mmCIF file of C-alpha atoms in Angstrom:
data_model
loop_
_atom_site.group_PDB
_atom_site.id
_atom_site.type_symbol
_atom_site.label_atom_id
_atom_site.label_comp_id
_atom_site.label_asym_id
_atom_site.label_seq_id
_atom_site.Cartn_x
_atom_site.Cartn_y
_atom_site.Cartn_z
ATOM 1 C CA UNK A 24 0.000 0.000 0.000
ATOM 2 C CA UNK A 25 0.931 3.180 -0.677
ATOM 3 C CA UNK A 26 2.586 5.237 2.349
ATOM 4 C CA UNK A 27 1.047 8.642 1.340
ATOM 5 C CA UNK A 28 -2.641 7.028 0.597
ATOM 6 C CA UNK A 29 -2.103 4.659 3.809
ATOM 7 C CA UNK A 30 -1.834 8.101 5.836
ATOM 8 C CA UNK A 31 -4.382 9.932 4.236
ATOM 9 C CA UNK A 32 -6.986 7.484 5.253
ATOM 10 C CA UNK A 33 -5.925 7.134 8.733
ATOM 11 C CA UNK A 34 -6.406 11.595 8.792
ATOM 12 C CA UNK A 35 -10.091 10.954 7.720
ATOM 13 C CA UNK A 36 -11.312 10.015 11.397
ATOM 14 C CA UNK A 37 -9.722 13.569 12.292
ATOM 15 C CA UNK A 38 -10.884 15.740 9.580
ATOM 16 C CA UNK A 39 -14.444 14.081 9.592
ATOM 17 C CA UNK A 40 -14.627 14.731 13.497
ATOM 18 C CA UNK A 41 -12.751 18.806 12.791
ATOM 19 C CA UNK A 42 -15.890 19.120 10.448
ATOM 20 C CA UNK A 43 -18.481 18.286 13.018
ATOM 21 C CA UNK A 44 -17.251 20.246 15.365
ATOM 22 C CA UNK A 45 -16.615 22.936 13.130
ATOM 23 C CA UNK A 46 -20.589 22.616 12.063
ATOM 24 C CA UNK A 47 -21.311 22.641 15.692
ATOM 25 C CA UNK A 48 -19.385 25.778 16.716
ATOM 26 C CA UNK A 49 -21.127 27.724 13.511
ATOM 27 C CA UNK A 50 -24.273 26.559 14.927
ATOM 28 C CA UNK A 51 -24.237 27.829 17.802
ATOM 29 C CA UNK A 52 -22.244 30.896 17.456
ATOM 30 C CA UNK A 53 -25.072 31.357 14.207
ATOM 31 C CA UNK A 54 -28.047 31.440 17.014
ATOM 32 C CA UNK A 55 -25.506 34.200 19.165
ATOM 33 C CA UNK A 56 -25.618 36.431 16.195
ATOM 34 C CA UNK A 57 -29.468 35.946 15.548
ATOM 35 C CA UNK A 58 -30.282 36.305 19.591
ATOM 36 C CA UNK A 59 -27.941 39.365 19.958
ATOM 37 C CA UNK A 60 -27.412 43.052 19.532
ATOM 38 C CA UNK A 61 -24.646 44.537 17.461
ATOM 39 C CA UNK A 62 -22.296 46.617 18.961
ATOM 40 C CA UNK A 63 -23.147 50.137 19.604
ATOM 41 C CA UNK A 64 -22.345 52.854 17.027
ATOM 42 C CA UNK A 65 -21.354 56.128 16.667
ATOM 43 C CA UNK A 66 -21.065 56.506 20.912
ATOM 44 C CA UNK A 67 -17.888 59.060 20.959
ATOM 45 C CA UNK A 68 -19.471 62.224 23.139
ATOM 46 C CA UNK A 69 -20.871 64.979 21.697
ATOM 47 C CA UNK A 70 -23.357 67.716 21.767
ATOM 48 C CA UNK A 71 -26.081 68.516 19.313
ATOM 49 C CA UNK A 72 -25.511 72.379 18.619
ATOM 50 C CA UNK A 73 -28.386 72.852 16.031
ATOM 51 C CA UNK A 74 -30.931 70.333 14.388
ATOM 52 C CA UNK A 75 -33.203 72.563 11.671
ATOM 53 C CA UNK A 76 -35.543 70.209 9.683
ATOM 54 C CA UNK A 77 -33.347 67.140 7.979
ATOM 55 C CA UNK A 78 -29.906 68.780 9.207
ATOM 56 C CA UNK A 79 -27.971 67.532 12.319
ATOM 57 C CA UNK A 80 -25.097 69.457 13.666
ATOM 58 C CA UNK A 81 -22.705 68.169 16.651
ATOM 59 C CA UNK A 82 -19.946 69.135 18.239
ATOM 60 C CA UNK A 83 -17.204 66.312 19.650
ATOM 61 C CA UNK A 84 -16.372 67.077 23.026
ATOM 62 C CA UNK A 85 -12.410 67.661 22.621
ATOM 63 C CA UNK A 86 -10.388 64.916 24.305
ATOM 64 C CA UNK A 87 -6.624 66.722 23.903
ATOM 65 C CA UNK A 88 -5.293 69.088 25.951
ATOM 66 C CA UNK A 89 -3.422 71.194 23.373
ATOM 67 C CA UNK A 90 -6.192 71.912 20.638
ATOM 68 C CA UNK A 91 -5.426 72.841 16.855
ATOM 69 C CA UNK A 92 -6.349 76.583 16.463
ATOM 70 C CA UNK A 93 -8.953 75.404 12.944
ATOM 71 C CA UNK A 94 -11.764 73.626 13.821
ATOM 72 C CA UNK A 95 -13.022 70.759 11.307
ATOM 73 C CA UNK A 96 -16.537 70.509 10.153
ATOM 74 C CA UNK A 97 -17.566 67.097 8.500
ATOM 75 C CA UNK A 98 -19.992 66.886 6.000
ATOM 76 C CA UNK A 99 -21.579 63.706 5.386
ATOM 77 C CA UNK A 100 -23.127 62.616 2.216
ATOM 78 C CA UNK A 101 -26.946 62.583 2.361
ATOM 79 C CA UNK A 102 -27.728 59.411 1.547
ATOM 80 C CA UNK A 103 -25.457 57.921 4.616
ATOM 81 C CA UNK A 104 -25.660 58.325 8.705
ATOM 82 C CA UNK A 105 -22.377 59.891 10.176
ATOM 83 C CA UNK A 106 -21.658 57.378 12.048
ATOM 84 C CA UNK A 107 -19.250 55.578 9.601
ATOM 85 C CA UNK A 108 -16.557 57.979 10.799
ATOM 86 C CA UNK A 109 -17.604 56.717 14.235
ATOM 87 C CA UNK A 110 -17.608 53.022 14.521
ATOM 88 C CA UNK A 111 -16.298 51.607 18.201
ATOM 89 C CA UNK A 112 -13.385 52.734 20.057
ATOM 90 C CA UNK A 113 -10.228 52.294 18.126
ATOM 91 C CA UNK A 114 -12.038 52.292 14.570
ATOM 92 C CA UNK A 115 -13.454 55.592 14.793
ATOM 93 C CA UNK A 116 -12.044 58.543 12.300
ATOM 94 C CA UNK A 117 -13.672 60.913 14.810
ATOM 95 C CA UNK A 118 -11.972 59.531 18.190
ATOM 96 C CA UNK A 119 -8.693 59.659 16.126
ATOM 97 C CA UNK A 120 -9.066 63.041 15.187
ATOM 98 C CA UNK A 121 -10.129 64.096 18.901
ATOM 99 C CA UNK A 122 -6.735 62.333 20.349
ATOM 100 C CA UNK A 123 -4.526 64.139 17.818
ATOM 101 C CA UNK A 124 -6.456 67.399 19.228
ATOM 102 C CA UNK A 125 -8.575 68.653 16.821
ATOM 103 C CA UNK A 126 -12.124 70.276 17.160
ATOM 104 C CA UNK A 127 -14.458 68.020 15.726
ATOM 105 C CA UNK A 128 -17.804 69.148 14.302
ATOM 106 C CA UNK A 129 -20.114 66.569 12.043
ATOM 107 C CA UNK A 130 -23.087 68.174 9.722
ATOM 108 C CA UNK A 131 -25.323 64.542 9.154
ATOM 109 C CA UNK A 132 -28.777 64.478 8.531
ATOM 110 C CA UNK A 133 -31.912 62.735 9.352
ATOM 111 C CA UNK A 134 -34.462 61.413 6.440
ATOM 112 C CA UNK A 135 -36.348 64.223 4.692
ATOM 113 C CA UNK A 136 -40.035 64.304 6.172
ATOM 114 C CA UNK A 137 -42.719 63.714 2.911
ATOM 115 C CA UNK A 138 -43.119 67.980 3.433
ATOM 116 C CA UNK A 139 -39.828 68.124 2.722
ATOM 117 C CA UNK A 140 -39.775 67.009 -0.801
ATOM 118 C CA UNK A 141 -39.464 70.539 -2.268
ATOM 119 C CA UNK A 142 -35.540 70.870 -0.907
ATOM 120 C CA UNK A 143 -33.445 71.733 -3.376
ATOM 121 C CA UNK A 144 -29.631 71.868 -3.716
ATOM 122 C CA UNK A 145 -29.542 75.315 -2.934
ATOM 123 C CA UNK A 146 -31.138 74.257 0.573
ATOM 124 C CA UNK A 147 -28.083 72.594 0.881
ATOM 125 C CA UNK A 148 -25.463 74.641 -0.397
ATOM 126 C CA UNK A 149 -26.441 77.975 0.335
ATOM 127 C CA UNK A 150 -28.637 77.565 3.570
ATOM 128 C CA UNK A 151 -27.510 74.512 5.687
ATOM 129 C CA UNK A 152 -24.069 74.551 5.024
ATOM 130 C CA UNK A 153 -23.300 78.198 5.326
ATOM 131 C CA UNK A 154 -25.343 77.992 8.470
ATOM 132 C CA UNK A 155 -23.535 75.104 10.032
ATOM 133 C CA UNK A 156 -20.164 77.032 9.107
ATOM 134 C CA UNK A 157 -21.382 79.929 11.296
ATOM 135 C CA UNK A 158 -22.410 78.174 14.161
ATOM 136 C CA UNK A 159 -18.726 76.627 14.132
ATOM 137 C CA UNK A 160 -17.004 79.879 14.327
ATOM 138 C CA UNK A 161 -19.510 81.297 17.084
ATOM 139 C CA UNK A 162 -18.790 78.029 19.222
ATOM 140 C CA UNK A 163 -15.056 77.924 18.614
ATOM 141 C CA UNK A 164 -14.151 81.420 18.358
ATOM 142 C CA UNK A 165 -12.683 81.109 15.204
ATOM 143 C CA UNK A 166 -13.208 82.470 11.806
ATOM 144 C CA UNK A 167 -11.460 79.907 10.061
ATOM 145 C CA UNK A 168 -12.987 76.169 9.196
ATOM 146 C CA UNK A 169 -11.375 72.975 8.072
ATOM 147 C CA UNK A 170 -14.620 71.519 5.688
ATOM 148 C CA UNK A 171 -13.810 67.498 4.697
ATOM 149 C CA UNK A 172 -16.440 66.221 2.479
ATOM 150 C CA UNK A 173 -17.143 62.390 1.899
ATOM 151 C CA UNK A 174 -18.159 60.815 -0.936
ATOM 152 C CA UNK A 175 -21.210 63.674 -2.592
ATOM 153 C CA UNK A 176 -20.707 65.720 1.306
ATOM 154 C CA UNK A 177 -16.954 66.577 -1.388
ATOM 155 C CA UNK A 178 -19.489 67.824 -4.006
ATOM 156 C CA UNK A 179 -21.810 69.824 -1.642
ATOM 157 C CA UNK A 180 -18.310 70.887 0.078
ATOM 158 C CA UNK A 181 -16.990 71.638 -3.789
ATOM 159 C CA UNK A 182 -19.999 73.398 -4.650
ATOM 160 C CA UNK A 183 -20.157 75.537 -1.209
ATOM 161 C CA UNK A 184 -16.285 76.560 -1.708
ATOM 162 C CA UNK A 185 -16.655 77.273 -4.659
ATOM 163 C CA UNK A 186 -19.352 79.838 -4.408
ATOM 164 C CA UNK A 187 -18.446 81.158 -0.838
ATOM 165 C CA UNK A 188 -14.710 81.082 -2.369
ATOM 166 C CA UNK A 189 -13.623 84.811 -0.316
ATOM 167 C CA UNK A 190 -13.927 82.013 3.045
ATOM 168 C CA UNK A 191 -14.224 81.211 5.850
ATOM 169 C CA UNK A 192 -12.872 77.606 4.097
ATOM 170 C CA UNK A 193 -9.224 77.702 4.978
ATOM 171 C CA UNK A 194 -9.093 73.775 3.941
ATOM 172 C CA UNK A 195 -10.567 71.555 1.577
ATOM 173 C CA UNK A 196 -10.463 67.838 2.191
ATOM 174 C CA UNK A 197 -12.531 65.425 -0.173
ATOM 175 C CA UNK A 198 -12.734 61.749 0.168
ATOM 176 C CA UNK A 199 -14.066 59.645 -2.994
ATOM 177 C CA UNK A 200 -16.052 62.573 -4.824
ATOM 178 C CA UNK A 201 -16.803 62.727 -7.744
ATOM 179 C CA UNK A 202 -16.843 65.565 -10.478
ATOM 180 C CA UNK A 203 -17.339 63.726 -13.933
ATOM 181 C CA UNK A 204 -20.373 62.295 -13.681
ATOM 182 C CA UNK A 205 -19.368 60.093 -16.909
ATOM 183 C CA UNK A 206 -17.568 58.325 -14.959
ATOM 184 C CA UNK A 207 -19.791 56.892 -12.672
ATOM 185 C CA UNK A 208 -20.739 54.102 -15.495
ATOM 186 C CA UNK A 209 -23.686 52.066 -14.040
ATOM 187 C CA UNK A 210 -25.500 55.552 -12.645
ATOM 188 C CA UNK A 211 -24.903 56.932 -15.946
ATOM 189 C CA UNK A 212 -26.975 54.049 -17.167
ATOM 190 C CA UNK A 213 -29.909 53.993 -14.156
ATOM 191 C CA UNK A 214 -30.274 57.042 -14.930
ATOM 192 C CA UNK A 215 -30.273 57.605 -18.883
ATOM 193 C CA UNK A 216 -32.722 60.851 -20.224
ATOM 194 C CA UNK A 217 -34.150 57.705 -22.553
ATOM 195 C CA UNK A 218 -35.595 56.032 -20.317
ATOM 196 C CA UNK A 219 -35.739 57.566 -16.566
ATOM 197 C CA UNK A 220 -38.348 60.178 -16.379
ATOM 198 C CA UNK A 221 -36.976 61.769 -12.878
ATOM 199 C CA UNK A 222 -39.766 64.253 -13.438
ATOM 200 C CA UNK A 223 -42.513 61.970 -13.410
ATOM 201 C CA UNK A 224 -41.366 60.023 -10.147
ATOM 202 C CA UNK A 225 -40.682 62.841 -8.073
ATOM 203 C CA UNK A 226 -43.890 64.078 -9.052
ATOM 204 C CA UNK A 227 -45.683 60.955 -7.956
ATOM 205 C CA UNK A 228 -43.622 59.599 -5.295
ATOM 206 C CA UNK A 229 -41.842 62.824 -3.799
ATOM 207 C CA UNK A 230 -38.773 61.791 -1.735
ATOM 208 C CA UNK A 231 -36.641 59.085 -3.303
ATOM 209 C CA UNK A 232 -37.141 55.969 -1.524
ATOM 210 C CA UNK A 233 -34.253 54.367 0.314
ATOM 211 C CA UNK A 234 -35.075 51.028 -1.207
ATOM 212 C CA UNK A 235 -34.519 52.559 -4.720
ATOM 213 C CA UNK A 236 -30.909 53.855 -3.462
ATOM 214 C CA UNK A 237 -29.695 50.716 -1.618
ATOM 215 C CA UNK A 238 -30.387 49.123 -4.772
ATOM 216 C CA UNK A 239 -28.646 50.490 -6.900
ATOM 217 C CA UNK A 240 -25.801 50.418 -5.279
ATOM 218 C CA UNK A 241 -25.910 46.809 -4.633
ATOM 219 C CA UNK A 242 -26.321 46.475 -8.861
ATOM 220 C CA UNK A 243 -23.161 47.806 -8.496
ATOM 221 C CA UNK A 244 -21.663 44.095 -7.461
ATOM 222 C CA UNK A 245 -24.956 42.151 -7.788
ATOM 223 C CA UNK A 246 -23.172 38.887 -5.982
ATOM 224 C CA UNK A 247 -21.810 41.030 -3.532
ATOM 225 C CA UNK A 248 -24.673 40.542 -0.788
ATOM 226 C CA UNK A 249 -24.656 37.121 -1.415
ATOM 227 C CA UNK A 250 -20.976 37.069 -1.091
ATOM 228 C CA UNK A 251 -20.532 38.450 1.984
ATOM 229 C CA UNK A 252 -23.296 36.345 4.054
ATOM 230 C CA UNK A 253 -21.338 33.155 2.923
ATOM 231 C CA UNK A 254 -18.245 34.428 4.487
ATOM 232 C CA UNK A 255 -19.905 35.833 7.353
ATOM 233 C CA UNK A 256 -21.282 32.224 7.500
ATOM 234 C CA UNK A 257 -17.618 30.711 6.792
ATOM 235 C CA UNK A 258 -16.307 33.174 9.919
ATOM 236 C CA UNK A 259 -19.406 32.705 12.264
ATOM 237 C CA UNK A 260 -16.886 31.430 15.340
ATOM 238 C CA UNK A 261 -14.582 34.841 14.635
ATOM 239 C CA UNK A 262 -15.882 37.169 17.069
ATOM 240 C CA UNK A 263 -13.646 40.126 15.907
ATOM 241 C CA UNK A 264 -14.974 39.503 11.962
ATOM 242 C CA UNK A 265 -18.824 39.171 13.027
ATOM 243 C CA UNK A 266 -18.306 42.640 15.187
ATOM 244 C CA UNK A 267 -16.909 44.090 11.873
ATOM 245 C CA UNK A 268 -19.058 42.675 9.284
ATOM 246 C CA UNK A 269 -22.402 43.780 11.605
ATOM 247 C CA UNK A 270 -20.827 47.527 12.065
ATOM 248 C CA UNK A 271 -20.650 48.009 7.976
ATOM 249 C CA UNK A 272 -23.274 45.537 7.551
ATOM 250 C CA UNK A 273 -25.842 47.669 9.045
ATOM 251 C CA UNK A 274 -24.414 51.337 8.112
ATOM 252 C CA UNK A 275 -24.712 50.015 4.482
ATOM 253 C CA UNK A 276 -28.347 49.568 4.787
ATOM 254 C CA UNK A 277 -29.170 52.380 6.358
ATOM 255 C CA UNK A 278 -29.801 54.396 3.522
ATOM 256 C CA UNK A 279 -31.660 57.915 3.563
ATOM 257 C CA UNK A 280 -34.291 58.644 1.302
ATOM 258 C CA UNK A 281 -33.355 62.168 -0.830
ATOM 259 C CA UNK A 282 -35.577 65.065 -0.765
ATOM 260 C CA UNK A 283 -37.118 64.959 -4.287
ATOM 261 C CA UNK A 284 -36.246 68.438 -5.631
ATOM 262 C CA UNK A 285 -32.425 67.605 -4.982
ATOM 263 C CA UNK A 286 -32.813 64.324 -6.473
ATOM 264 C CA UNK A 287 -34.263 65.914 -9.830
ATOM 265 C CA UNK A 288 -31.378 68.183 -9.675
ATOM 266 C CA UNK A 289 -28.811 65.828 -9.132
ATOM 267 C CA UNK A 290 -30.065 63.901 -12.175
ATOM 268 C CA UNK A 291 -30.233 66.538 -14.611
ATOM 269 C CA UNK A 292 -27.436 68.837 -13.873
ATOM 270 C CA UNK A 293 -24.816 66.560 -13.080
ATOM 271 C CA UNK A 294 -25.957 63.066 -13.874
ATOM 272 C CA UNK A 295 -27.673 64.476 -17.124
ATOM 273 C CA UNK A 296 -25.854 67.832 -18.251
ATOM 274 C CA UNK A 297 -22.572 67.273 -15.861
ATOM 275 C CA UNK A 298 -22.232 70.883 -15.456
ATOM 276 C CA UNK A 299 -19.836 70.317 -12.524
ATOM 277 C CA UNK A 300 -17.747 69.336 -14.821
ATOM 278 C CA UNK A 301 -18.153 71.325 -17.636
ATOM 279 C CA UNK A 302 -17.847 74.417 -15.626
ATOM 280 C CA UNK A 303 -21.514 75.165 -15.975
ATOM 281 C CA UNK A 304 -23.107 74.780 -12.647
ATOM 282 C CA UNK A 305 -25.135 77.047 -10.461
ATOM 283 C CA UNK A 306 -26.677 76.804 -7.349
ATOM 284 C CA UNK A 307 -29.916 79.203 -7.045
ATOM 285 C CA UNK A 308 -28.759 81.619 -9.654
ATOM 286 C CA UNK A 309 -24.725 81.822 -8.336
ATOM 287 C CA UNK A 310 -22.021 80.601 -10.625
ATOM 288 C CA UNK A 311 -20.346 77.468 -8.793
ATOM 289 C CA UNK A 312 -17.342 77.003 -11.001
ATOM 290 C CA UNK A 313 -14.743 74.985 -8.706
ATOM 291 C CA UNK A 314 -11.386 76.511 -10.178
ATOM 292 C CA UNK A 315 -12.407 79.465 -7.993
ATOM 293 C CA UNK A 316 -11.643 77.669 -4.992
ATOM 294 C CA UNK A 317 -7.972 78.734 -4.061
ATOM 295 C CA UNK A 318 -7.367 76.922 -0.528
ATOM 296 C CA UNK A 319 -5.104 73.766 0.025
ATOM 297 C CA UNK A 320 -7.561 70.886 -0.812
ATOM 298 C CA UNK A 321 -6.567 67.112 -0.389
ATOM 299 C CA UNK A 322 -8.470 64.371 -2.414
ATOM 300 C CA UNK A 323 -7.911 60.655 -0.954
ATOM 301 C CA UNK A 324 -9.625 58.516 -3.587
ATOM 302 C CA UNK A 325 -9.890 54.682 -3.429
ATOM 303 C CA UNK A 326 -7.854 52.609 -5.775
ATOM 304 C CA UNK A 327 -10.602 49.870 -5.733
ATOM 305 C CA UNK A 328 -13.092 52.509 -5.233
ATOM 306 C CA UNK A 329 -16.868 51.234 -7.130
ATOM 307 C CA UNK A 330 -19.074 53.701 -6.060
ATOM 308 C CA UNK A 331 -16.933 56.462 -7.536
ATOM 309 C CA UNK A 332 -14.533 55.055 -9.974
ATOM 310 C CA UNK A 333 -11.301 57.433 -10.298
ATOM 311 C CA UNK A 334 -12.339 58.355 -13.738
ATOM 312 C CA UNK A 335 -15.275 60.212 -12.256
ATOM 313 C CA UNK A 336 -12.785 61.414 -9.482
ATOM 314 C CA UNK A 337 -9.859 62.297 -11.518
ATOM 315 C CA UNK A 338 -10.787 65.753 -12.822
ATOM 316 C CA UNK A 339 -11.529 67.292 -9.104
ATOM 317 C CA UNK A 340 -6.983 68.113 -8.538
ATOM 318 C CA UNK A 341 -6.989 68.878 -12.039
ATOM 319 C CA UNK A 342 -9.960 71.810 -12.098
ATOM 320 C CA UNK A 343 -9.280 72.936 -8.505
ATOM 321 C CA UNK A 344 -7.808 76.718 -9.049
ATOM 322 C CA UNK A 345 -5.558 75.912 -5.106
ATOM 323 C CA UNK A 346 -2.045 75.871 -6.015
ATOM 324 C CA UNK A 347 -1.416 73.898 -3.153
ATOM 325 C CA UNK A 348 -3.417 71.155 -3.761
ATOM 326 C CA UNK A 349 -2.752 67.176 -3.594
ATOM 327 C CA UNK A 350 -4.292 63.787 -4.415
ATOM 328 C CA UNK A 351 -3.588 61.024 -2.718
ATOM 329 C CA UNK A 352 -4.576 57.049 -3.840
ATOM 330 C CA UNK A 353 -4.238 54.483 -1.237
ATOM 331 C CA UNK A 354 -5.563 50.821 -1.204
ATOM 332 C CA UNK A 355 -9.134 49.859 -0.777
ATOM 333 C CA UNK A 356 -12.993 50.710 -1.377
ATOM 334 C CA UNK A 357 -15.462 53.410 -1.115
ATOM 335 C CA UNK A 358 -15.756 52.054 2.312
ATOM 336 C CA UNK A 359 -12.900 50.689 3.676
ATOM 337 C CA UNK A 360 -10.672 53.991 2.517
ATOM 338 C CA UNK A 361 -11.899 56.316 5.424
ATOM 339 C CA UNK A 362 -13.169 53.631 8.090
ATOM 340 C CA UNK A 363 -11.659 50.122 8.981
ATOM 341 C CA UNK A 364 -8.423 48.729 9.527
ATOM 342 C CA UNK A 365 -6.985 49.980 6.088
ATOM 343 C CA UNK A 366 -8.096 53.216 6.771
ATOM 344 C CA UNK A 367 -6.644 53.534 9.900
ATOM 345 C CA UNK A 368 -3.186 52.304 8.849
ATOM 346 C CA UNK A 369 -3.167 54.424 5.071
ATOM 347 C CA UNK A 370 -5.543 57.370 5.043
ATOM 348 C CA UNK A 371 -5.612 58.480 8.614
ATOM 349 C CA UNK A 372 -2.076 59.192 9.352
ATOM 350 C CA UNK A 373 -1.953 60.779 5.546
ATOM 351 C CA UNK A 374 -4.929 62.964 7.060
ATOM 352 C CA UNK A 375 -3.105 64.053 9.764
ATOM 353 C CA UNK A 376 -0.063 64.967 8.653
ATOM 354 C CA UNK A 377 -1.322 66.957 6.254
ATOM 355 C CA UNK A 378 -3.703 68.652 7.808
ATOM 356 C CA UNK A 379 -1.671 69.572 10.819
ATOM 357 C CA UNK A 380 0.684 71.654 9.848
ATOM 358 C CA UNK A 381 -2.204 73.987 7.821
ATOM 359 C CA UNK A 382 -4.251 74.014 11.017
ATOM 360 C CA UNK A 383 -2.519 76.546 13.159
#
């Protein structure tokens, strides 16, 4: 008999009983995960210094006892809670950025109410953001503000600098925004003038469902659902994966509904006419042409990034009129570029290095 064969047959007791045991264990730790709460999100301390209709601003109670002189204000992306920047302790963008001693503001927001389906971009750009900007330099005493923009929080951040371009910005960070709406492929398609009347469903339906969003992202990577229950399923027993795949698991579905009016703007100006682009934008009647915006800006784009793919992202460096401006591609996804363990070994420490030394 042969040796090899002779031993492989004597391992099959073992591997058989490894199996069992291994179906027991994901058995058990499957009825944990059904049974039991996820961990809690989004708990660093703060202070709610204004909420106005679908607007939410807070303030992160510092944590440092030397403080940057600039303040940061966050704006999120309206489709997404804030809370991605603000997982658990030790994978939370906004505890970093409190230990390193900055002054932390966040402007999320809350699902527009059905009366609210008659906001429009200007709501955004010229009301709410201005406004949270002010209440920033009243609390901190400062006149200048750090704005970072994620994902379409960069475009609202683009389109607000670009307009309000004599300041208070002193600093532009974006993360994953895009500019050339080309580029976003699969949107370009959802959303084709042929064959998506945007007039006719925010007419009947007002604010954009949630549903409608969440799935067209997950067209994006149809499998990718399916995917990532199997190796939740394959990594039941790991406690440290199941706490990470029910953090992003759960931010990824909750999705905000858009106000209606801001939807059928999105679609025709910049999914449609891509006037951001082009150079062609305005925002209730005021030019918002982004070469005007002269402070130092950083873009951190994803090199696996596809919710914006860099072709989309590309042009933002390139039409920005700072001279000291930079780009910056490191490893990852939409996602896992500003929270996670990637982020917080690549884009974090980037973040703060740069951003230091222009926040004095």
């Amino acid at each position: 008999m042969n040796p090899a064969a002779d031993l492989d047959l004597q391992s099959i007791p073992d591997r058989i009983q490894s199996e069992v045991q291994r179906a027991i264990q994901r058995s058990i730790k499957g009825v944990e995960y059904i049974s039991s709460a996820g961990p809690s999100l989004g708990s660093t301390p703060k202070d709610i210094l204004q909420v106005r209709g679908t607007m939410n601003l807070y303030h992160y109670r510092p944590i440092s006892d030397e403080i940057y002189r600039v303040p940061i204000l966050i704006v999120m992306a309206t489709t997404n809670r804030g809370y991605i920047l603000d997982m658990v302790p030790g994978q939370s963008f906004i505890e970093f950025l409190l230990k390193r001693g900055y002054d932390v503001y966040m402007l999320d927001w809350s699902a527009p109410k059905p009366e609210e389906k008659s906001l429009r971009m200007e709501d955004y750009v010229l009301d709410f953001i201005p406004d949270c900007v002010s209440r920033v330099q009243r609390d901190s005493g400062e006149t200048d503000v750090t704005v970072i923009g994620y994902c379409f929080g960069g475009v609202l951040s683009l389109l607000y600098g670009s307009i309000f371009a004599d300041g208070p910005m002193k600093n532009l960070i974006c993360f994953t925004t895009p500019v050339d709406f080309r580029g976003m492929k699969l949107f370009q398609n959802f959303s084709d003038r042929r064959y998506f009347d945007v007039d006719r469903l925010v007419d009947s339906v007002g604010n954009v469902p949630p549903e409608m969003i969440l799935s067209s992202f997950e067209m994006l990577r149809p499998a990718s659902r399916a995917a990532s229950q199997l190796q939740l399923w394959e990594n039941i027993w790991n406690d440290e994966y199941v706490k990470s795949y029910r953090m992003f698991d759960r931010w990824a579905t909750d999705t905000l509904p858009l106000a209606g009016e801001y939807f059928r703007t999105i679609t025709k100006d910049l999914m449609w006419d891509n006037k951001l682009y082009n150079d062609t934008m305005s925002v209730g009647g005021r030019a918002a042409d982004i070469s005007k915006i002269r402070v130092p800006i950083l873009h951190a784009v994803a090199e696996h990034d596809h919710i914006v793919p860099y072709d989309a992202a590309k042009p933002l460096i390139q039409k920005i009129g700072s001279i000291d401006k930079e780009e910056v591609m490191l490893k990852g996804g939409h996602v896992s570029l500003v929270a996670g363990a990637n982020a917080i070994k690549r884009l974090w420490p980037k973040l703060d290095s740069w951003l230091g030394e222009r926040s004095t």
